[in-house]
Short mmCIF file of C-alpha atoms and ligand atoms in Angstrom, two decimals:
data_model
loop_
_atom_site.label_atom_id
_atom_site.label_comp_id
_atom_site.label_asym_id
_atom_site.label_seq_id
_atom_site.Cartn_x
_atom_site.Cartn_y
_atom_site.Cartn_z
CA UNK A 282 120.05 98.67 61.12
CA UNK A 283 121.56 95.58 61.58
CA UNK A 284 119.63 92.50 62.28
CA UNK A 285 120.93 91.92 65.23
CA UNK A 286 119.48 95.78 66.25
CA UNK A 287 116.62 94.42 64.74
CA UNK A 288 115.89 90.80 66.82
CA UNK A 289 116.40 93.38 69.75
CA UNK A 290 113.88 95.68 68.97
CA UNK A 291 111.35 92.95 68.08
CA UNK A 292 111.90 91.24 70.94
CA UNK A 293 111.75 94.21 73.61
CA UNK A 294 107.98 94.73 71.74
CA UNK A 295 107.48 91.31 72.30
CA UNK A 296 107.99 91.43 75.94
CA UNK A 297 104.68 93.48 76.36
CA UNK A 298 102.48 90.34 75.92
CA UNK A 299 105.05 88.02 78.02
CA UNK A 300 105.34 86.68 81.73
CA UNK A 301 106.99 88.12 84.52
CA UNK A 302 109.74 85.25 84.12
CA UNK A 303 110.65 86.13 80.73
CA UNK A 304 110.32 89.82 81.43
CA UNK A 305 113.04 88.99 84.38
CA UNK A 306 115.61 87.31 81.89
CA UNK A 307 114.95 89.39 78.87
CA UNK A 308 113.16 92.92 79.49
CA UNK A 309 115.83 96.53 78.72
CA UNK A 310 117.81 96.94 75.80
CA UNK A 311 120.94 94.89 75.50
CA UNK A 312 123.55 98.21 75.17
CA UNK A 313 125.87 96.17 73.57
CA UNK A 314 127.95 97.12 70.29
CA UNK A 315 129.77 93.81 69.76
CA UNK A 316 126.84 91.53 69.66
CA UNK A 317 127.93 89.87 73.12
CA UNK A 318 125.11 87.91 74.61
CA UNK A 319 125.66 89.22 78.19
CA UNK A 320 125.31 92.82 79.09
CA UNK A 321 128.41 94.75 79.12
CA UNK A 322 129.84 96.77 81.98
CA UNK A 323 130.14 100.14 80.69
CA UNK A 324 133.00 101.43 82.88
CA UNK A 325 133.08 104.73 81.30
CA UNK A 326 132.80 108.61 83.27
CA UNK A 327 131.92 110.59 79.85
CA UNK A 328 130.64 110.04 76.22
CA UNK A 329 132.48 111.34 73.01
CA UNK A 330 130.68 112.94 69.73
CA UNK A 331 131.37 113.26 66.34
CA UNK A 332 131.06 116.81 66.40
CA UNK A 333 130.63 119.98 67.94
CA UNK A 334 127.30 120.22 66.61
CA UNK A 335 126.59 116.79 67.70
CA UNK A 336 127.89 117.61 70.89
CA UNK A 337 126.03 120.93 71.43
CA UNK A 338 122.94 118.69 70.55
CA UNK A 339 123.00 116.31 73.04
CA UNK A 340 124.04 118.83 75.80
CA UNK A 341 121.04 121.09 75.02
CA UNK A 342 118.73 118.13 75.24
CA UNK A 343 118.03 118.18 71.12
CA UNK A 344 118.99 114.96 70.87
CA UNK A 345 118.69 112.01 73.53
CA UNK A 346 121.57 109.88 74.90
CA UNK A 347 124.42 109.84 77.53
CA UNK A 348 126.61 112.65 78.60
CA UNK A 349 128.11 111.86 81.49
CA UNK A 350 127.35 108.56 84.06
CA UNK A 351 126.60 110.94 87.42
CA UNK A 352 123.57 111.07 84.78
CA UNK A 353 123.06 107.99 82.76
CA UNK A 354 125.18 105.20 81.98
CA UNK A 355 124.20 102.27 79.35
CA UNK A 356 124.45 99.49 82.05
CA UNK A 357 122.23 101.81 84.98
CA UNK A 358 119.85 102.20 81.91
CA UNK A 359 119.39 98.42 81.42
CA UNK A 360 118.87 97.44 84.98
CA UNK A 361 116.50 100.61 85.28
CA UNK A 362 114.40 98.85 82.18
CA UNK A 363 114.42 95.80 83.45
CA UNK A 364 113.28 96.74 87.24
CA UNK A 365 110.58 99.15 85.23
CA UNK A 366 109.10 95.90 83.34
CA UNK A 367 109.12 93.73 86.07
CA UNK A 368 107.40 96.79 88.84
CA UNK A 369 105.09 97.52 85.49
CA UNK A 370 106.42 101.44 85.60
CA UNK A 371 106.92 103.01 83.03
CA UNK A 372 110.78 104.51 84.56
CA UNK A 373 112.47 103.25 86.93
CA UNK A 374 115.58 105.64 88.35
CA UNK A 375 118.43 103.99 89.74
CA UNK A 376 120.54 104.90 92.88
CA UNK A 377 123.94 103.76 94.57
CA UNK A 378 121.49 102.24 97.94
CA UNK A 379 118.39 102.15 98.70
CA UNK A 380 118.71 104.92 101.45
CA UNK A 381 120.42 106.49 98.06
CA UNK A 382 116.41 106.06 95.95
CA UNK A 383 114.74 106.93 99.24
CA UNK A 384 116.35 110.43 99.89
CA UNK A 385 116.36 111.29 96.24
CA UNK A 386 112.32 110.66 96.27
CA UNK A 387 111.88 112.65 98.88
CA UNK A 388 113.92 115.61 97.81
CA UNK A 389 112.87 115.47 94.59
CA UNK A 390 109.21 115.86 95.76
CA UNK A 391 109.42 117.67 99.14
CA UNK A 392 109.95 120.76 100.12
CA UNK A 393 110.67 123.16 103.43
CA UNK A 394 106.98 123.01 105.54
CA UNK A 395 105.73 119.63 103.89
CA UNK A 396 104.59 116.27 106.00
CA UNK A 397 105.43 113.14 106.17
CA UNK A 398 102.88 110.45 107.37
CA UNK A 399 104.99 107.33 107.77
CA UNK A 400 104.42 103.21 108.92
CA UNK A 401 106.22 102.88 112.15
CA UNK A 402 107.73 99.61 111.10
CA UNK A 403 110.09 100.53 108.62
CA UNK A 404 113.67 99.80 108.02
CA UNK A 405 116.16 101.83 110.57
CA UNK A 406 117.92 104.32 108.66
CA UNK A 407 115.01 105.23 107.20
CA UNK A 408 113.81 106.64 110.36
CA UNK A 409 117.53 108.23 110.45
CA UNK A 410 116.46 109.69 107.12
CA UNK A 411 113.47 111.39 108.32
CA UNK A 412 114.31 112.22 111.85
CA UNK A 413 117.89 113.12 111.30
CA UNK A 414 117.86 114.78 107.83
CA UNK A 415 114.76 115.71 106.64
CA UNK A 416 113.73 117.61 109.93
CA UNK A 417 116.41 119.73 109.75
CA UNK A 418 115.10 121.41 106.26
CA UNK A 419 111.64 122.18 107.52
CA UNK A 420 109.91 118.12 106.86
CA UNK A 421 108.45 116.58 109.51
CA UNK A 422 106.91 113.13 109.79
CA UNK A 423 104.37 111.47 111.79
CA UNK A 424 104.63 107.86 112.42
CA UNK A 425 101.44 105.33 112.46
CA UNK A 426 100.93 101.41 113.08
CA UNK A 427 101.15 100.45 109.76
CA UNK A 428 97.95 98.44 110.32
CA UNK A 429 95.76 101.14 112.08
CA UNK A 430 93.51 103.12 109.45
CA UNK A 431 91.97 105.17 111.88
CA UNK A 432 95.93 106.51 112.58
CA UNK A 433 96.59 106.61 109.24
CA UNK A 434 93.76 108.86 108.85
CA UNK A 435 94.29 110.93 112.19
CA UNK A 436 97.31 111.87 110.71
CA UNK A 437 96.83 113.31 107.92
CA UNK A 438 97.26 117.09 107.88
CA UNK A 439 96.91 120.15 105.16
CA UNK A 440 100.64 119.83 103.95
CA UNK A 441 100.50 116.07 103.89
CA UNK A 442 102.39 115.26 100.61
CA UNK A 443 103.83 111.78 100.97
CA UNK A 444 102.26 108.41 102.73
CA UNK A 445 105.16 105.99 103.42
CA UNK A 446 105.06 102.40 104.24
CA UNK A 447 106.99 98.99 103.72
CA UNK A 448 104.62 95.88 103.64
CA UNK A 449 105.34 93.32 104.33
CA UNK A 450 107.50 95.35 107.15
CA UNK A 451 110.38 94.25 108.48
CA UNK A 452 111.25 92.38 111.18
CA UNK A 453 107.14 91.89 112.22
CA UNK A 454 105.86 90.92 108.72
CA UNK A 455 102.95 93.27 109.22
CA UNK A 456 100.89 93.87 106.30
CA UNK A 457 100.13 97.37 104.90
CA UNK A 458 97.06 97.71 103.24
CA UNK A 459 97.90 99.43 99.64
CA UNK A 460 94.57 99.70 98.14
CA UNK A 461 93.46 101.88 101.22
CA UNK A 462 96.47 104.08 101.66
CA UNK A 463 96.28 104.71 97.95
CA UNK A 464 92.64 106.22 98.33
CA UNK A 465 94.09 107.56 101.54
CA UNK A 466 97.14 109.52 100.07
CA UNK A 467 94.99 110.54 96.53
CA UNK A 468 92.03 111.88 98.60
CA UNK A 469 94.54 114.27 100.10
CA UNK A 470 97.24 115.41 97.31
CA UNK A 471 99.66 113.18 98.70
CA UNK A 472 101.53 110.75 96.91
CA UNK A 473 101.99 107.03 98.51
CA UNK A 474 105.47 105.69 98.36
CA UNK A 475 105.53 101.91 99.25
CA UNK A 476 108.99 100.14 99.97
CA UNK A 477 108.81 96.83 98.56
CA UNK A 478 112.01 95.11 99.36
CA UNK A 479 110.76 92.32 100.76
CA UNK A 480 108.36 90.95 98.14
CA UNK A 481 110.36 92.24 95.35
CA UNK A 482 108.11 92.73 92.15
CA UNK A 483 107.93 88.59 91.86
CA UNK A 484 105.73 88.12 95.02
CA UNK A 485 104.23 92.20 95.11
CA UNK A 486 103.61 95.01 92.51
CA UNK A 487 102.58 98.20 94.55
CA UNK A 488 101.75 100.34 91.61
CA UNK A 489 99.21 98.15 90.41
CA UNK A 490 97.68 98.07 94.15
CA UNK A 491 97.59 101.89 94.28
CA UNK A 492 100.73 103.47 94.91
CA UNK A 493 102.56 106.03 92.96
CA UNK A 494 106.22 105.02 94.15
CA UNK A 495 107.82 101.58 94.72
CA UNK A 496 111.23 101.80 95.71
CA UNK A 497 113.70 98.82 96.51
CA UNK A 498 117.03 97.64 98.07
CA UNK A 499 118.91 95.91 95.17
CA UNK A 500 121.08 95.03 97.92
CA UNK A 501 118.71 92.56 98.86
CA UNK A 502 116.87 89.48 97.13
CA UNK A 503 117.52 91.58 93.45
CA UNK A 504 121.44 90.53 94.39
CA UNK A 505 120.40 87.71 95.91
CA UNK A 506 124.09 86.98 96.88
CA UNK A 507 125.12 89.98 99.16
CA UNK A 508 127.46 91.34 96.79
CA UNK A 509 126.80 94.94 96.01
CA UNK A 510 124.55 98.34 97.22
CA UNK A 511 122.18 99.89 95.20
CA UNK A 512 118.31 100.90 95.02
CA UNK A 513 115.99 101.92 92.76
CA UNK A 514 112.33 104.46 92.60
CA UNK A 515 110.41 103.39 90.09
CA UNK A 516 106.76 105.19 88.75
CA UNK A 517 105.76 107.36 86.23
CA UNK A 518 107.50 109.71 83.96
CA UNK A 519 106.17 112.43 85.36
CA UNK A 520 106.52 111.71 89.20
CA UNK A 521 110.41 110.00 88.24
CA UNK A 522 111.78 112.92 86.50
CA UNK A 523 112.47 115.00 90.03
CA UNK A 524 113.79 112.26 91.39
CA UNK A 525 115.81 111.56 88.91
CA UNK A 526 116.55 115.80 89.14
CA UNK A 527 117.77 115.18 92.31
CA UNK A 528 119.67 112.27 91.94
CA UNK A 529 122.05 113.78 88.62
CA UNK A 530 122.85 116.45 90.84
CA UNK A 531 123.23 114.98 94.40
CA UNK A 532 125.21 112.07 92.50
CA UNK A 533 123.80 109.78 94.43
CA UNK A 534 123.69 107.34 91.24
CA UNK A 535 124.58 103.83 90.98
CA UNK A 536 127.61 102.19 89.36
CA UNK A 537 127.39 100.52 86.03
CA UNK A 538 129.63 97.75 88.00
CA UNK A 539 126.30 97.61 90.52
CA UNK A 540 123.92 97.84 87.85
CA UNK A 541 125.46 94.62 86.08
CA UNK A 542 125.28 92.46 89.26
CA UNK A 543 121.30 93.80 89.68
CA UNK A 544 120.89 93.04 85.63
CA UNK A 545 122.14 89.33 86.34
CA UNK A 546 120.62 88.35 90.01
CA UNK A 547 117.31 89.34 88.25
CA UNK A 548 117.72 86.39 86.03
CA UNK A 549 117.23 84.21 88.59
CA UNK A 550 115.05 86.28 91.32
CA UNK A 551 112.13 84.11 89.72
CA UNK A 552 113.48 80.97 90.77
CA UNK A 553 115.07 81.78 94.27
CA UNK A 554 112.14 83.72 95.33
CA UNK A 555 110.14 80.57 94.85
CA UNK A 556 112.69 78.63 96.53
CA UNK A 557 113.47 81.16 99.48
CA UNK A 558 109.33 81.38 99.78
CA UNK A 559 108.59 77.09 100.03
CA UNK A 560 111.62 76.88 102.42
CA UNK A 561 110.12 80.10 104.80
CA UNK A 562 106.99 78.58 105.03
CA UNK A 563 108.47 75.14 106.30
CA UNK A 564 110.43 76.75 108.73
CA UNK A 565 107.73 78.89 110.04
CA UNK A 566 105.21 76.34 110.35
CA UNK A 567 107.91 74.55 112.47
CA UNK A 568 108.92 77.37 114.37
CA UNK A 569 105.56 77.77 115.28
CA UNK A 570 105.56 74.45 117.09
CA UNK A 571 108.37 74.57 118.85
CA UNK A 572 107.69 75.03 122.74
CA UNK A 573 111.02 77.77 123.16
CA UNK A 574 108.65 79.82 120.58
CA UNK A 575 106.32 82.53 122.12
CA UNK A 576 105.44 83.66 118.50
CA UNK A 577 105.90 83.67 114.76
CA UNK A 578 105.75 86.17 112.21
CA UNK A 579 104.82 85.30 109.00
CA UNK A 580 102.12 86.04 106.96
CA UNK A 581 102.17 83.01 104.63
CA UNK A 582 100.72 81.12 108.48
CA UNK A 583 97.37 81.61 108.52
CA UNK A 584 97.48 81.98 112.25
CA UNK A 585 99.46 85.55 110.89
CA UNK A 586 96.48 88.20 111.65
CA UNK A 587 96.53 89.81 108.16
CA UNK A 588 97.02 86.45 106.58
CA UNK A 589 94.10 87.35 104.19
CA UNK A 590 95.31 90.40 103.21
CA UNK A 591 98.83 89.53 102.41
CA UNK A 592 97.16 86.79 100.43
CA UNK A 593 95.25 89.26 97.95
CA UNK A 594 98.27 92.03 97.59
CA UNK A 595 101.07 89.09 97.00
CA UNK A 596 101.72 86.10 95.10
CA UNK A 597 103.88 84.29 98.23
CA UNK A 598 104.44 85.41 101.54
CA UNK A 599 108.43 86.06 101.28
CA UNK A 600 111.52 84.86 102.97
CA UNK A 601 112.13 86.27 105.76
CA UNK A 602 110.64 84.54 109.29
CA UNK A 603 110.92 86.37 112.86
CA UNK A 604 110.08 85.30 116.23
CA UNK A 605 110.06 85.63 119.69
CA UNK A 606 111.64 83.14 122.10
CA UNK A 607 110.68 82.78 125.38
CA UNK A 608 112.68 84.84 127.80
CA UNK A 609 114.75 87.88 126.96
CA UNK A 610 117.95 89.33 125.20
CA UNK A 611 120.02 87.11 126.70
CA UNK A 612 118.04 83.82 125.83
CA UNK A 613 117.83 85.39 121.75
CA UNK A 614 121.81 86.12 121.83
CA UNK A 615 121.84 82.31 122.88
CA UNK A 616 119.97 81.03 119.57
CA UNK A 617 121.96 83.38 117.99
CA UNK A 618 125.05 82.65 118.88
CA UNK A 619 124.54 78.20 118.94
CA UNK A 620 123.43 78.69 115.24
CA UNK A 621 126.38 76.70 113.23
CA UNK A 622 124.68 77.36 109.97
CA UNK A 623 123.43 80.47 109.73
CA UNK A 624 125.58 83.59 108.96
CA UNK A 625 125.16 86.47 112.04
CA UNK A 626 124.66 89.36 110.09
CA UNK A 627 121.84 92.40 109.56
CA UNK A 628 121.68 91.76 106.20
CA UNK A 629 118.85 89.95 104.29
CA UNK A 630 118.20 88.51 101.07
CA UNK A 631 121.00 86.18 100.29
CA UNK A 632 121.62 82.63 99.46
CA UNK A 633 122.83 82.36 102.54
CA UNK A 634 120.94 82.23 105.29
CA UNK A 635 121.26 84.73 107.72
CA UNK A 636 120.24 85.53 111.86
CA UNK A 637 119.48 89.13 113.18
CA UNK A 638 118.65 90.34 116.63
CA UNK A 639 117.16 93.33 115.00
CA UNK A 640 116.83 95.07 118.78
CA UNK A 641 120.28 95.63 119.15
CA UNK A 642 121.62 95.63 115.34
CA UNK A 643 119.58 96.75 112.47
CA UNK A 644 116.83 98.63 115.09
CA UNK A 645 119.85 99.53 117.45
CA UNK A 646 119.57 103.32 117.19
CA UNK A 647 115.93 103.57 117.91
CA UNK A 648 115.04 104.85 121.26
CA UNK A 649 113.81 102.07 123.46
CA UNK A 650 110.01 103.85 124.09
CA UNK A 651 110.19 103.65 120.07
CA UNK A 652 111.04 100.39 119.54
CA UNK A 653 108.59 99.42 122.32
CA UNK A 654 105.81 101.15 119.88
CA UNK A 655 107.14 99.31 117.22
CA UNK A 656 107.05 96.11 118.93
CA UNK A 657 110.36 95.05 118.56
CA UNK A 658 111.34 93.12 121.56
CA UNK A 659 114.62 91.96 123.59
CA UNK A 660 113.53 88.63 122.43
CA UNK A 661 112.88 88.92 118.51
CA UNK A 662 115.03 87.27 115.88
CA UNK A 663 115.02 87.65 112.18
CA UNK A 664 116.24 84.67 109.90
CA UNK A 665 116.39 85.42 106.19
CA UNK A 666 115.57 81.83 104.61
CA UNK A 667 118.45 81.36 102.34
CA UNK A 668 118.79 78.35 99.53
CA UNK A 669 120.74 75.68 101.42
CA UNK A 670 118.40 72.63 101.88
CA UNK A 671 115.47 73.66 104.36
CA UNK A 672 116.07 70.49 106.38
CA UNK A 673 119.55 71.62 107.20
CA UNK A 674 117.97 75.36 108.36
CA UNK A 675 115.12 73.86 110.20
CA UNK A 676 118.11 71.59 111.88
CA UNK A 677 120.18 74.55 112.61
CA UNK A 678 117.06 76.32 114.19
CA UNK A 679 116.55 73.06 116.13
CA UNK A 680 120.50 72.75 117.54
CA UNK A 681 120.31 76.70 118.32
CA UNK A 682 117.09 76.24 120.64
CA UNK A 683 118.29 73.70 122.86
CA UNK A 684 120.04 77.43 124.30
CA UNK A 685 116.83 78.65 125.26
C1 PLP B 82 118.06 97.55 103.31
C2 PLP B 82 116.78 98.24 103.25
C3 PLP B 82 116.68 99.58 102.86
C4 PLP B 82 117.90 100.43 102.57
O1 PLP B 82 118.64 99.94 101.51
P1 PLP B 82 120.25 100.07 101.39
O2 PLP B 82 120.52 99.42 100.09
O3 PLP B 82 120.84 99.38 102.57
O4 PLP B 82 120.55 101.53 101.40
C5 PLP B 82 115.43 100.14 102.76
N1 PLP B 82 114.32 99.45 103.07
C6 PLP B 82 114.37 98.17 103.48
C7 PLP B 82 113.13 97.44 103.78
C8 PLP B 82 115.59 97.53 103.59
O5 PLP B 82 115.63 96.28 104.02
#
């Protein structure tokens, strides 16, 4: 072994004992041959073998390594380590969107005549996913307040195999209590899935709260710079390997091209969650005294209901900041559209800040009695705090709601 091989090894063991920040820059084997520093993209479909034995050996699942990237793929594998170390899992299985990790967890652990018992507040298409899609092969979901126990409870029924909730959720910032869905979902054979997008595994770990499942968005704050799609489940061997089933044969993998943008915006999620988390809380705490504000959510204000809770399950309170203004669609389009700044755009997560009127973009396609439940209102918008200076956002916010 060369000692190059060698320094790698040593230091992947070393990684055990250190911090999440080092664990960020340094954690998954570096799949390199040429001693490069930097990952390298391994744009390759297929693998090639010495042999016939050898290739007999790896196809029969004698010996381990790649065969073909609908599969595995050297770069996937490194961003799948790296996500695993940081979400403390011990496999993480990579997908080409987060939609992409959500369907392949729950066909890899559902079947016809199973149940669903779901947070209401959770990320469109997801709803799509469950409503749309998963109905139509026998899986039906009920949807709770992700905040109600009692619900929660009520809902439970004798084929109840997965609990599913996003916390903090998105666009109301309400918190989901892991620890109690965990002994929830375990005191009925179900398994608790948690999306955890928002906090990313900097501000949140879910599996060491309880769950069995985390699953993110790369898209989001793990890019960090709206550049590609991707998503990852990550858990145990044992509850990862039918996702991962699913996933090799669906092909809904992820490209190594993906994988090396997630393996790089990790690098730096340390330092631009910290920075997208300061400049939040400054712009909440200012939104919140603004008289064209009805209300803020954010659960870093301690005014934020669940501001306790969100204080014990996370290390900050995230980036993203929604609120009503007073009057209705018309008055939000207003802000939205006398923003100078700000990009207007669903997405979340970048450097860039970004504005949302979730009602008629992102939460478009739910029916008006549900987003009513949900309590997504006419007059709700989303900013995702990006990493210009927070002076310059906070004067954006303050140009855009002289429209009110
Ligand atoms: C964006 C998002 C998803 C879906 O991820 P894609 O990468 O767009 O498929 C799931 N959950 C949350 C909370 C999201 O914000």
């Amino acid at each position: 072994m060369s000692d190059v091989r060698q320094r790698q090894e040593q230091l992947q063991a070393l990684l055990a004992s250190c911090d999440i920040k080092t664990r960020a820059v340094r954690a998954g084997q570096l799949s390199g041959t040429e001693q490069e520093h930097n990952d390298p993209i391994y744009a390759t479909s297929s693998y090639i073998y010495g042999s016939a034995e050898e290739a007999a050996g790896r196809f029969g699942g004698k010996t381990q390594g790649n065969i073909y990237s609908r599969f595995t793929n050297p770069t996937v594998t490194t961003f799948e380590q790296r996500m695993a170390s940081l979400e403390g899992a011990e496999r993480g299985v990579a997908a080409s969107s987060g939609m992409a990790a959500l369907t392949s967890i729950f066909l890899g652990h559902l079947k016809q005549g199973d149940h669903i018992v779901s947070s209401n507040s959770i990320f469109g298409s997801i709803i799509g996913l469950f409503d749309n899609v998963l109905a139509k092969f026998g899986i039906t979901t009920t949807y709770v307040c992700p905040t109600d126990h009692q619900a929660w409870q009520a809902a439970i029924q004798p084929n109840t195999r997965i609990l599913f909730a996003e916390s903090p959720s998105n666009p109301l910032a309400e918190i989901a209590d892991i620890g109690f869905l965990s002994k929830l979902a375990h005191g009925t054979n179900a398994l608790l899935v948690i999306d955890n997008c928002f906090c990313t595994p900097v501000i949140q770990n879910p599996l060491a709260l309880g769950a069995d499942i985390v699953m993110h968005s790369a898209t989001k704050y793990i890019d960090g710079q709206g550049r590609c799609v991707g998503g990852i489940a990550l858990g145990s061997d044992e509850l990862m390997e039918p996702v991962f089933g699913f996933l090799r044969t669906a092909g809904t993998t992820m490209s190594p091209f993906n994988a090396w943008v997630f393996i790089n915006g990790l690098e730096t999620l340390q330092l631009r969650m910290r920075a997208h988390c300061e400049s939040a809380m400054q712009v909440a705490a200012w939104l919140q005294d603004q008289p064209q504000i009805e209300r803020v959510y954010y659960s870093g204000l301690s005014s934020h209901p669940q501001h306790e809770l969100a204080s014990r399950q996370q290390t900050m309170f995230g980036g993203v900041v929604s609120f009503n203004v007073n009057g209705d669609q018309n008055a939000a389009w207003r802000v939205v559209d006398n923003t100078q700044l700000m990009s207007i755009t669903g997405n979340f997560g970048d450097a860039k800040s970004t504005i949302t009127h979730p009602a008629t973009t992102t939460h478009g396609k739910m029916t008006p009695e549900a987003r009513a439940a949900a309590g997504i209102g006419d007059n709700l918008l989303r900013v995702s705090v990006g990493l210009e200076a927070v002076e310059d956002i906070i004067a954006d916010l303050q140009r855009a709601l002289i429209a009110v």
